[in-house]
Coordinates of C-alpha atoms in Angstrom, one line a residue:
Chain A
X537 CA -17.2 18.6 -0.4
X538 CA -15.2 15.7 0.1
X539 CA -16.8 12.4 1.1
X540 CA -14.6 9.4 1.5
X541 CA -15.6 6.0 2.0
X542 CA -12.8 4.8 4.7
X543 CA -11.9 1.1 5.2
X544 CA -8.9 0.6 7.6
X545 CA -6.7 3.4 6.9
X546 CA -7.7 3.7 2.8
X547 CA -10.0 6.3 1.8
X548 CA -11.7 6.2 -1.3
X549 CA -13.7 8.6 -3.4
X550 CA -16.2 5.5 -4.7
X551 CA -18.7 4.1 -2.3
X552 CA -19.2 1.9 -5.3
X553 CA -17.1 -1.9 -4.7
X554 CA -17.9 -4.3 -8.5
X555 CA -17.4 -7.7 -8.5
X556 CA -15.6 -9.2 -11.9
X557 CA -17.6 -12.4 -12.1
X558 CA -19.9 -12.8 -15.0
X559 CA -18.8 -10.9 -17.6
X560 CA -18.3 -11.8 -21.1
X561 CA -14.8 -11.5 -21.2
X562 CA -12.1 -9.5 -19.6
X563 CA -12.0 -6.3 -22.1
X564 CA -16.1 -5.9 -20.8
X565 CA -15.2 -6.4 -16.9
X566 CA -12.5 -4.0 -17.3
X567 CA -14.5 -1.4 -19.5
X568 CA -17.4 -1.8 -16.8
X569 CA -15.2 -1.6 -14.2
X570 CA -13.5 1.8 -15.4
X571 CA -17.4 3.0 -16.3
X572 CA -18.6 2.0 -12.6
X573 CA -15.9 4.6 -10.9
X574 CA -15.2 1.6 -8.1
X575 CA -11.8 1.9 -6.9
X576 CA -12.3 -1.6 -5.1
X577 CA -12.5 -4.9 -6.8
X578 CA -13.5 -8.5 -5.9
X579 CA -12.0 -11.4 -7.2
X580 CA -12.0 -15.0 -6.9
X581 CA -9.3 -17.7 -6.5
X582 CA -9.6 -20.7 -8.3
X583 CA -7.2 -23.4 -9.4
X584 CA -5.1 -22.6 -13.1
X585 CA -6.0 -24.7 -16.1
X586 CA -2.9 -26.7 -16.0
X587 CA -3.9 -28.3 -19.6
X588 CA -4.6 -24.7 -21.0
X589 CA -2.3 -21.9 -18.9
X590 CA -1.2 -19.8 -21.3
X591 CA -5.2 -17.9 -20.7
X592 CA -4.8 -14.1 -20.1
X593 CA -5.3 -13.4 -16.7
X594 CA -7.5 -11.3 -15.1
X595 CA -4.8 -9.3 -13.3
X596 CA -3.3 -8.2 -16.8
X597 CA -6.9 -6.2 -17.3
X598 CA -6.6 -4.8 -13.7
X599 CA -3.6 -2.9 -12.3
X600 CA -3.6 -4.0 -8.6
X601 CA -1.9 -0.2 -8.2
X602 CA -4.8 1.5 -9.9
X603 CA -7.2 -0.3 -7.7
X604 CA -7.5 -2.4 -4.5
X605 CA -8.2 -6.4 -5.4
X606 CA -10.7 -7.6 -3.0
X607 CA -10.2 -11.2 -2.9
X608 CA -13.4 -13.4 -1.7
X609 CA -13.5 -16.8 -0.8
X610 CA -16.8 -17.9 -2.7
X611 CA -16.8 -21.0 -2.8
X612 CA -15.9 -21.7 0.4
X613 CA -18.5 -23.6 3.3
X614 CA -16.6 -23.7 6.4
X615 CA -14.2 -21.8 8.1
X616 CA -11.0 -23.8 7.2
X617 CA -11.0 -23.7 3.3
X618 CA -11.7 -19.8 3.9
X619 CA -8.8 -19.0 5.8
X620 CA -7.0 -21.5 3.1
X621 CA -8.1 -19.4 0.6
X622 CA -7.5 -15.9 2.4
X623 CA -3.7 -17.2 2.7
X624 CA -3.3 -17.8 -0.7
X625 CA -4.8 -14.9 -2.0
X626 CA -2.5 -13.1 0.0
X627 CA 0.5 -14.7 -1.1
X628 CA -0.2 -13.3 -4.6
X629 CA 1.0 -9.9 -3.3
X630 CA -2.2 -8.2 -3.6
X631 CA -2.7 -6.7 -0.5
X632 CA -4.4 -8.5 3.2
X633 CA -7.7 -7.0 2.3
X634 CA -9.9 -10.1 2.1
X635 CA -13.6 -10.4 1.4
X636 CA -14.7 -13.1 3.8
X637 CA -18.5 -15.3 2.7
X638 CA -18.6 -18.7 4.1
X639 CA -21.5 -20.1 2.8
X640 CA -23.9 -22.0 4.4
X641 CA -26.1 -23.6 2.1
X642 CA -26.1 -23.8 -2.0
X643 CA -29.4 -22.8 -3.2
X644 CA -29.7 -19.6 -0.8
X645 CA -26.0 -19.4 -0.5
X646 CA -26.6 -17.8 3.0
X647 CA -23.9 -17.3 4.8
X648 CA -22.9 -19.9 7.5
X649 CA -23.0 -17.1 10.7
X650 CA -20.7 -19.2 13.0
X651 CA -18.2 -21.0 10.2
X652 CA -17.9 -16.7 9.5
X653 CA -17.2 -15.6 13.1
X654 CA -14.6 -18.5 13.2
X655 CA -12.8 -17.7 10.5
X656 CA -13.0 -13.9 11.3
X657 CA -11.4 -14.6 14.3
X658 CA -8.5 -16.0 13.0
X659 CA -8.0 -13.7 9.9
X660 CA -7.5 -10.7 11.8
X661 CA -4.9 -12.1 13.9
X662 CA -3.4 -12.8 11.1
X663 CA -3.3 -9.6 10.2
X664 CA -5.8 -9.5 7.3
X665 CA -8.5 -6.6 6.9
X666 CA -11.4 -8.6 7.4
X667 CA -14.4 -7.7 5.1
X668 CA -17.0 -10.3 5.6
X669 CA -20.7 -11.1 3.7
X670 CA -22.9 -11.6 6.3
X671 CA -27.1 -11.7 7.4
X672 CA -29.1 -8.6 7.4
X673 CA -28.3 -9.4 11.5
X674 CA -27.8 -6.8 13.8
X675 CA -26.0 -9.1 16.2
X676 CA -23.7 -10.4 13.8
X677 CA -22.7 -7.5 12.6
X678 CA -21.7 -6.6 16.3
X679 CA -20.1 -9.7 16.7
X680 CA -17.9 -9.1 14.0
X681 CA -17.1 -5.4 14.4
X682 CA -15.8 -6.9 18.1
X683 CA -13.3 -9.3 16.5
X684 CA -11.9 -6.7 14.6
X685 CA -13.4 -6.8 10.8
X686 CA -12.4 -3.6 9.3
X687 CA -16.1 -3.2 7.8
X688 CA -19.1 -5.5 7.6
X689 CA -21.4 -6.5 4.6
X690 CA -25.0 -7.4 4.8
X691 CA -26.8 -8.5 2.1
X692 CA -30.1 -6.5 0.8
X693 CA -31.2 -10.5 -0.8
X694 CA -29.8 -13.4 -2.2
X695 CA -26.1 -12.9 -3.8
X696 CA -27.1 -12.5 -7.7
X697 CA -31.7 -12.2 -6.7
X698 CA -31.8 -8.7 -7.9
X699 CA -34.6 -8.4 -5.0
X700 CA -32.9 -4.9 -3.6
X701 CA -33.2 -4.6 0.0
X702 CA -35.2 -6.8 1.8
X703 CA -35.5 -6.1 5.5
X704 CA -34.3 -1.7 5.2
X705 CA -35.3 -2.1 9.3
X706 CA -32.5 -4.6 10.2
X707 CA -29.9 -2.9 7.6
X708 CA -30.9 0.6 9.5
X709 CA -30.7 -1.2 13.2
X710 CA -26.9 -2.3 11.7
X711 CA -26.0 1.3 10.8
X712 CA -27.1 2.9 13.9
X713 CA -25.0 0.4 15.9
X714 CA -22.1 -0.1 13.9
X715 CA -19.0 2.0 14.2
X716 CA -17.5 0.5 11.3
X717 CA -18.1 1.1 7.5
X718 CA -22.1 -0.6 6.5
X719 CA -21.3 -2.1 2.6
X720 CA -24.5 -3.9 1.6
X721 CA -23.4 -6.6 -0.2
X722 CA -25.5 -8.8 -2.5
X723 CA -28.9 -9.2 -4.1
X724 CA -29.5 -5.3 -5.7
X725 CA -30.7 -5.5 -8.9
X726 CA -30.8 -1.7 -10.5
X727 CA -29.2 1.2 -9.4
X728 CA -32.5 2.6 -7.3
X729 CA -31.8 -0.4 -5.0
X730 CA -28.0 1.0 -4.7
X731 CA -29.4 4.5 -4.5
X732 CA -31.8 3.2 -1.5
X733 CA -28.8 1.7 0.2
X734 CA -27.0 4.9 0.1
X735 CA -30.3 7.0 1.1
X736 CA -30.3 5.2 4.2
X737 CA -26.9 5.3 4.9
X738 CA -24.9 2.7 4.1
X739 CA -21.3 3.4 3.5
X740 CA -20.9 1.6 0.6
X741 CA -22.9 -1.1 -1.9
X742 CA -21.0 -4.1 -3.6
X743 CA -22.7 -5.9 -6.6
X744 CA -21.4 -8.0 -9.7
X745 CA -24.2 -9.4 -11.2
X746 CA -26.9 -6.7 -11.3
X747 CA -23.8 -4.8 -13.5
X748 CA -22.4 -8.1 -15.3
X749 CA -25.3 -9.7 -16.6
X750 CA -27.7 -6.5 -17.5
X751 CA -28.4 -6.6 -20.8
X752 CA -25.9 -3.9 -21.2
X753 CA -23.7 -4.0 -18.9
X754 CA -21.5 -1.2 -19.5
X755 CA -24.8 1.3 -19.5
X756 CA -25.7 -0.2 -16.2
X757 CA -21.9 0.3 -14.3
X758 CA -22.8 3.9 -15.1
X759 CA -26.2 4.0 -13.6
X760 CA -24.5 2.2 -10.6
X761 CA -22.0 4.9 -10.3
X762 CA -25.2 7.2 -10.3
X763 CA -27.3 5.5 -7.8
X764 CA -25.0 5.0 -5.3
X765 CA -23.6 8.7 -6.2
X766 CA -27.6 10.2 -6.2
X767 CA -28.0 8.3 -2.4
X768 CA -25.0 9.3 -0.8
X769 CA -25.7 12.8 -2.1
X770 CA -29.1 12.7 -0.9
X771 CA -28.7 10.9 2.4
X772 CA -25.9 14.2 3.0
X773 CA -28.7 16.3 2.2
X774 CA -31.1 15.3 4.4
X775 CA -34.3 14.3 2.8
X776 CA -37.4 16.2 4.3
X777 CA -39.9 14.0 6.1
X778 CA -42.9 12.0 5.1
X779 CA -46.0 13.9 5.4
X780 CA -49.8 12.4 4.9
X781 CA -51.3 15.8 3.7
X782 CA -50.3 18.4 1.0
X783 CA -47.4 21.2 1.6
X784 CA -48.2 23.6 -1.3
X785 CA -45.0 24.5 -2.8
X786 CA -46.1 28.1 -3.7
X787 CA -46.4 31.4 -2.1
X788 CA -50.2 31.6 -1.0
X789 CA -49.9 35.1 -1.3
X790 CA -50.6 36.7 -4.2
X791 CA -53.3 34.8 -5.2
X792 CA -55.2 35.7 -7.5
X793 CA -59.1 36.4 -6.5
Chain B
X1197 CA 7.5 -39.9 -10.5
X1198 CA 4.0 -39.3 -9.7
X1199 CA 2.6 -36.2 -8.1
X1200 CA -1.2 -34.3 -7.9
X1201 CA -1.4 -30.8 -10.0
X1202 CA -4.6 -28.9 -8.9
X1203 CA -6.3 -32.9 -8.7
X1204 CA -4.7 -34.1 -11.4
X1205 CA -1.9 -37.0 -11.6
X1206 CA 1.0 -36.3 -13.8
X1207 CA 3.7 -38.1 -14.3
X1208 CA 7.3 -35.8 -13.9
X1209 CA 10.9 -36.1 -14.0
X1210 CA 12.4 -36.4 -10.9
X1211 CA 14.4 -33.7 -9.3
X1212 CA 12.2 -31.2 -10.7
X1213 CA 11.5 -28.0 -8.7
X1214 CA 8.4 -26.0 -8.5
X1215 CA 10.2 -23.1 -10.8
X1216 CA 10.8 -25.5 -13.4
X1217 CA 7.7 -27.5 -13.5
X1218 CA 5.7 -23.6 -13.7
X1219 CA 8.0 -22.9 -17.2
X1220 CA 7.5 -26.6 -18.3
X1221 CA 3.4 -25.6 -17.9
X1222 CA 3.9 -22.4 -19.4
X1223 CA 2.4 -20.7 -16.1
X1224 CA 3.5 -17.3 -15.4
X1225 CA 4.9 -17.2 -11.5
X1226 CA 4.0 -13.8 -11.3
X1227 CA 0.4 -14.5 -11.5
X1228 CA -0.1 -17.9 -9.5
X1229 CA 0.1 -18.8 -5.8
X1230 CA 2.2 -22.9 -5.2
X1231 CA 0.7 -24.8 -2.3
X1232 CA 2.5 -27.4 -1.8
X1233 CA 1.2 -30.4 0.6
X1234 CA -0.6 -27.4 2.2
X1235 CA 1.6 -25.2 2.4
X1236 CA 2.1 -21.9 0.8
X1237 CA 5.8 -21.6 -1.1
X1238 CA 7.6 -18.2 -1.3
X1239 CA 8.0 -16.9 -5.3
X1240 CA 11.2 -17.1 -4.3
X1241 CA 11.2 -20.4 -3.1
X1242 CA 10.1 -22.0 -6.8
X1243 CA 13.5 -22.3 -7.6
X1244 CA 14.6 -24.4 -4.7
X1245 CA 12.2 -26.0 -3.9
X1246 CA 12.6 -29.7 -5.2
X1247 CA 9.8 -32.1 -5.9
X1248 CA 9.2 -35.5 -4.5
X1249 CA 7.0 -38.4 -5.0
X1250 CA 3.6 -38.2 -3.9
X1251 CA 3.7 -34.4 -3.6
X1252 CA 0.4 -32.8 -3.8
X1253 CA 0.2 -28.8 -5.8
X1254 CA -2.0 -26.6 -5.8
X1255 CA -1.5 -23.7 -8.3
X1256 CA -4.3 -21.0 -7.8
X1257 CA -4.7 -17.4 -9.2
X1258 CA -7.6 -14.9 -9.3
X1259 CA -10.8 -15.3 -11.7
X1260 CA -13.4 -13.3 -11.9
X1261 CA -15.6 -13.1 -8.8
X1262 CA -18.5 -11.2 -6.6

């Protein structure tokens, strides 16, 4: 059966989107990245090493035609320096696909809600395919979809907790009102938090640290790829519902006596 | 003359442009993005686009990020 995960007018077979942050180098992002199946990548935009340039850069380990760079504007903690950063990163010839996370605060590194709507706002006039980080809120999420974000991305926990989904209510209350794609974004840990996600229907999960800094991290983009593969899969299904009491699972005929 | 690269002073010789000063760092211009006193400049701009005093650069690319 075919099952696409469709942002704007791409559709992709991975559900899965990997950050590149973290890694030990660039041969282990792009070896995870490969393993992880994700045909969407994030990326950051920082300033060259003027005294060192000659570094290998990332984009000579990722082929911007093989996959779709995803820059995000980290980093960024109001609405100005994000739709800086947006412009530059699209200069670069990447693509207007922008991940958009103003942040609101450094040691939770929520996301500042209005600083985001502002910015959103003016990105998609511009033109860009807004993807932006946001609360596990229902009326942001709404907000945003109503500017014109191409997607929206709550976050199960803290960017880089590991604490999987924290609030699966307002993340469900976000799915059954949005009528754009549902990427949780942020704070999954192992791949039964992605698989979770997916169960409950979420579009799409985007990590980097839960795959960059396991302890292996190439074994963990595969179990990723699973998870997210194992709750799509299952949330097509259908699973069967809860029950408090006992459904024997064979015949009760034929019983011996 | 004096102008800012990514915060830093550096002293350059006048009637540089940006294309030049990118091959005098050894930076790729396939790989960065020039903002130049806050404004983006074209690739194909870096060629004539001429440096002044007091000019402030910023030469980004992408890094690895969530």
């Amino acid at each position: 059966m075919e099952d696409f995960l469709k942002i704007a007018d791409i559709s992709y077979r991975s559900r899965l989107i990997v950050g590149t942050g973290k890694y030990k180098d660039f041969a282990e992002t792009k070896r995870a990245i490969e393993v992880s199946g994700a045909e969407i990548v994030t990326v950051a935009v920082r300033r060259v090493n003027i005294t060192d340039p000659n570094k290998e850069n990332l984009l000579d380990y990722l082929n911007p035609k093989k996959y779709t760079i995803l820059p995000n504007t980290a980093g960024c903690f109001n609405a100005e320096d994000a739709i800086r950063t947006c412009r530059l990163a699209r200069e670069a010839g990447v693509g207007k696909t922008v991940k958009l996370e103003v942040i609101g605060d450094d040691k939770t590194l929520f996301p500042d809600i209005p600083a985001t709507l502002e910015a959103a706002k003016i990105l998609v006039k511009e033109g860009f395919i807004v993807l932006p980080y946001i609360n596990d809120d229902p009326i942001t999420a709404k907000k945003l979809e109503d500017i014109g974000c191409a997607a929206v991305m709550p976050l199960a926990a803290p960017i880089g907790s590991g604490l999987g989904i924290r609030n699966p209510y307002n993340i469900r209350i976000i799915l059954e009102h949005a009528n754009v794609p549902v990427i949780v974004d942020a704070g999954v840990g192992t791949a039964s938090d992605a698989a979770i996600a997916m169960e409950m229907g979420c579009h799409g999960v985007l990590m980097n640290t839960a795959i960059a800094s396991a302890k292996d991290p190439i074994l963990m983009a595969e179990a990723m790829r699973l998870g997210v593969e194992a709750g799509r899969k299952a949330y097509l299904a259908g699973r069967i519902p809860k029950k408090l009491y006992a459904t024997a699972s064979s015949p009760l005929d034929g019983i011996l006596n | 003359m004096k102008i800012k690269i990514n915060g830093e002073e550096r002293e350059i010789a006048p009637g540089l442009s940006i294309g030049t000063l990118l091959e005098q760092l050894q930076i790729r211009p396939g790989r960065v993005v020039v903002e130049r006193n806050r404004d983006i400049v074209a690739r194909n701009a870096y060629g004539g686009t001429m440096l002044v005093e007091g000019d402030i650069l910023e030469i980004v690319h992408f890094v690895g990020g969530g």
